[in-house]
PDB file of C-alpha atoms in Angstrom:
ATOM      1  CA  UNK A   1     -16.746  -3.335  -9.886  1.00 92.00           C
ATOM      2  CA  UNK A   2     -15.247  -3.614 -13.583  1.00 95.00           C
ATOM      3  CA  UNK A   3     -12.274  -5.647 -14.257  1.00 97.00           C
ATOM      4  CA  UNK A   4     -10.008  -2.755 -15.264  1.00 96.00           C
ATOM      5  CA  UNK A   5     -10.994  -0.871 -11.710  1.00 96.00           C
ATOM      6  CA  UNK A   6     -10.175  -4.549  -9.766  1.00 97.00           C
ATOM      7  CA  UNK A   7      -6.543  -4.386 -11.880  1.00 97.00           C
ATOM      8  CA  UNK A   8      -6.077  -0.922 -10.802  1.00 98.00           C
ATOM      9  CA  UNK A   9      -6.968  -2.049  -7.241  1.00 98.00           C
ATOM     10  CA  UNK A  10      -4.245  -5.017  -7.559  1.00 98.00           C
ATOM     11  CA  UNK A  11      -1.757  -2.185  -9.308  1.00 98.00           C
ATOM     12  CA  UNK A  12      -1.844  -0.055  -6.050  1.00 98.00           C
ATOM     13  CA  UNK A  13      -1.463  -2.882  -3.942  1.00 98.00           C
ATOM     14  CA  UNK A  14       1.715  -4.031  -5.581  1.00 98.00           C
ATOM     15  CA  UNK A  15       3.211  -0.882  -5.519  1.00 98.00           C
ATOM     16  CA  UNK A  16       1.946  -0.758  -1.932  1.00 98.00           C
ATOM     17  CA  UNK A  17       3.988  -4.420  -1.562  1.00 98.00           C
ATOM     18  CA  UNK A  18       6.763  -3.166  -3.367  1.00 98.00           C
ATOM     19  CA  UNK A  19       7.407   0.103  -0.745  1.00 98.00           C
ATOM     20  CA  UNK A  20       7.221  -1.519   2.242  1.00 98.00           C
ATOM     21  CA  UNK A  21       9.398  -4.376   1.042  1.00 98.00           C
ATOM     22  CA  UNK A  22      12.111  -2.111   0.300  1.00 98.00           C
ATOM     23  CA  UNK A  23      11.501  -0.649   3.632  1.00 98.00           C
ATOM     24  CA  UNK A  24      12.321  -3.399   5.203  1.00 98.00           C
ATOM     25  CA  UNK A  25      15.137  -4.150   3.359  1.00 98.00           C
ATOM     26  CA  UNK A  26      16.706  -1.332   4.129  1.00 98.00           C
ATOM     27  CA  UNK A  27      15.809  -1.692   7.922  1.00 98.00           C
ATOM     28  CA  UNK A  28      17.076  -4.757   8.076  1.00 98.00           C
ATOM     29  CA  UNK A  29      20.587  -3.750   6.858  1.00 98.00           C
ATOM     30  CA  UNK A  30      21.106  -1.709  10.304  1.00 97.00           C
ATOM     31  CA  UNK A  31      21.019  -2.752  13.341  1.00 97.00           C
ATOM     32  CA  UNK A  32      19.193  -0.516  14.907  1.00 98.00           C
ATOM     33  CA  UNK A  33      16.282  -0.980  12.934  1.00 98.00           C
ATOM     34  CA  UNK A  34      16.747  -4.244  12.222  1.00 98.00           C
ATOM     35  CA  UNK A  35      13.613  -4.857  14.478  1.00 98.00           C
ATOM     36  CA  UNK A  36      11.344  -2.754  12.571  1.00 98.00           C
ATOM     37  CA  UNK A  37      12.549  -5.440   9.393  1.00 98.00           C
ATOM     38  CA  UNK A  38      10.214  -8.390  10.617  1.00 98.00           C
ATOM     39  CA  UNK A  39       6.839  -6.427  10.968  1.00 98.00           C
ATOM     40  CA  UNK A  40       7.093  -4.044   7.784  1.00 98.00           C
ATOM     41  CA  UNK A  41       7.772  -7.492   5.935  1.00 98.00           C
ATOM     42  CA  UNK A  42       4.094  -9.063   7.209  1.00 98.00           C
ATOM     43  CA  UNK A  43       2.573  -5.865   6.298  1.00 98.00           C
ATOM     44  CA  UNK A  44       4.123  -6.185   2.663  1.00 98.00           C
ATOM     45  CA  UNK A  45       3.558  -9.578   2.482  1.00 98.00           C
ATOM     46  CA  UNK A  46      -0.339  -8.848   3.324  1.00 98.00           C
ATOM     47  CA  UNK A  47      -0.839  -5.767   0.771  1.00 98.00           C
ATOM     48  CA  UNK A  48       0.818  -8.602  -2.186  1.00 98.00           C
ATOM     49  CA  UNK A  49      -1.576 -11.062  -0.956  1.00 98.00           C
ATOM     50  CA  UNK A  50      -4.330  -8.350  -1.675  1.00 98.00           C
ATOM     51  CA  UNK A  51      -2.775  -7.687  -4.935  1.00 98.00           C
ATOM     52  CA  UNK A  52      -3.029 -11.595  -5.777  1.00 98.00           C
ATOM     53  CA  UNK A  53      -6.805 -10.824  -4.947  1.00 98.00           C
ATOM     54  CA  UNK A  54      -8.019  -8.027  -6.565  1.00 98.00           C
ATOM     55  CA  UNK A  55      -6.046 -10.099  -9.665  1.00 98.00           C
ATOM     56  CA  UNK A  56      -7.613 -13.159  -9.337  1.00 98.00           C
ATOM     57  CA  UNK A  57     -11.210 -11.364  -9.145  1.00 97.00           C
ATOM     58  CA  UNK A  58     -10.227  -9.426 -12.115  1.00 97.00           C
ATOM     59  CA  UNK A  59      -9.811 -12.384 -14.106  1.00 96.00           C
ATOM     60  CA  UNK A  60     -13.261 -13.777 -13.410  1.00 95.00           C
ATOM     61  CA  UNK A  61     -14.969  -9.957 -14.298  1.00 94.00           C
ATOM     62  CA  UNK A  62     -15.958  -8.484 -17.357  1.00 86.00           C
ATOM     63  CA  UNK A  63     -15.490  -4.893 -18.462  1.00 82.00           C
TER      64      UNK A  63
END
């Protein structure tokens, strides 16, 4: 896998990150989906860790 495909990898991943944070944000502002807050964060918090990944590969891989 090329360096530019790993960075497009990490790119979808952030914006995966991204969406479900502001999810949860959003669920946790009402309380009756304040429970759903907790669980979409982990999620988000996984897909960044991913992103952190597919980045760090990227900068050990040539084109």
């Amino acid at each position: 896998m090329t360096r530019t495909q790993r960075l497009t990898m990490a790119d979808a991943a952030l914006q995966r990150a991204a969406a479900l944070a502001r999810d949860a944000e959003t669920r946790a502002r009402h309380e009756d989906t304040r429970h759903e807050a907790a669980p979409l964060a982990a999620v988000g918090a996984l897909w960044a860790d991913i992103a952190r990944t597919h980045t760090a590969i990227a900068d050990t891989t040539e084109d």
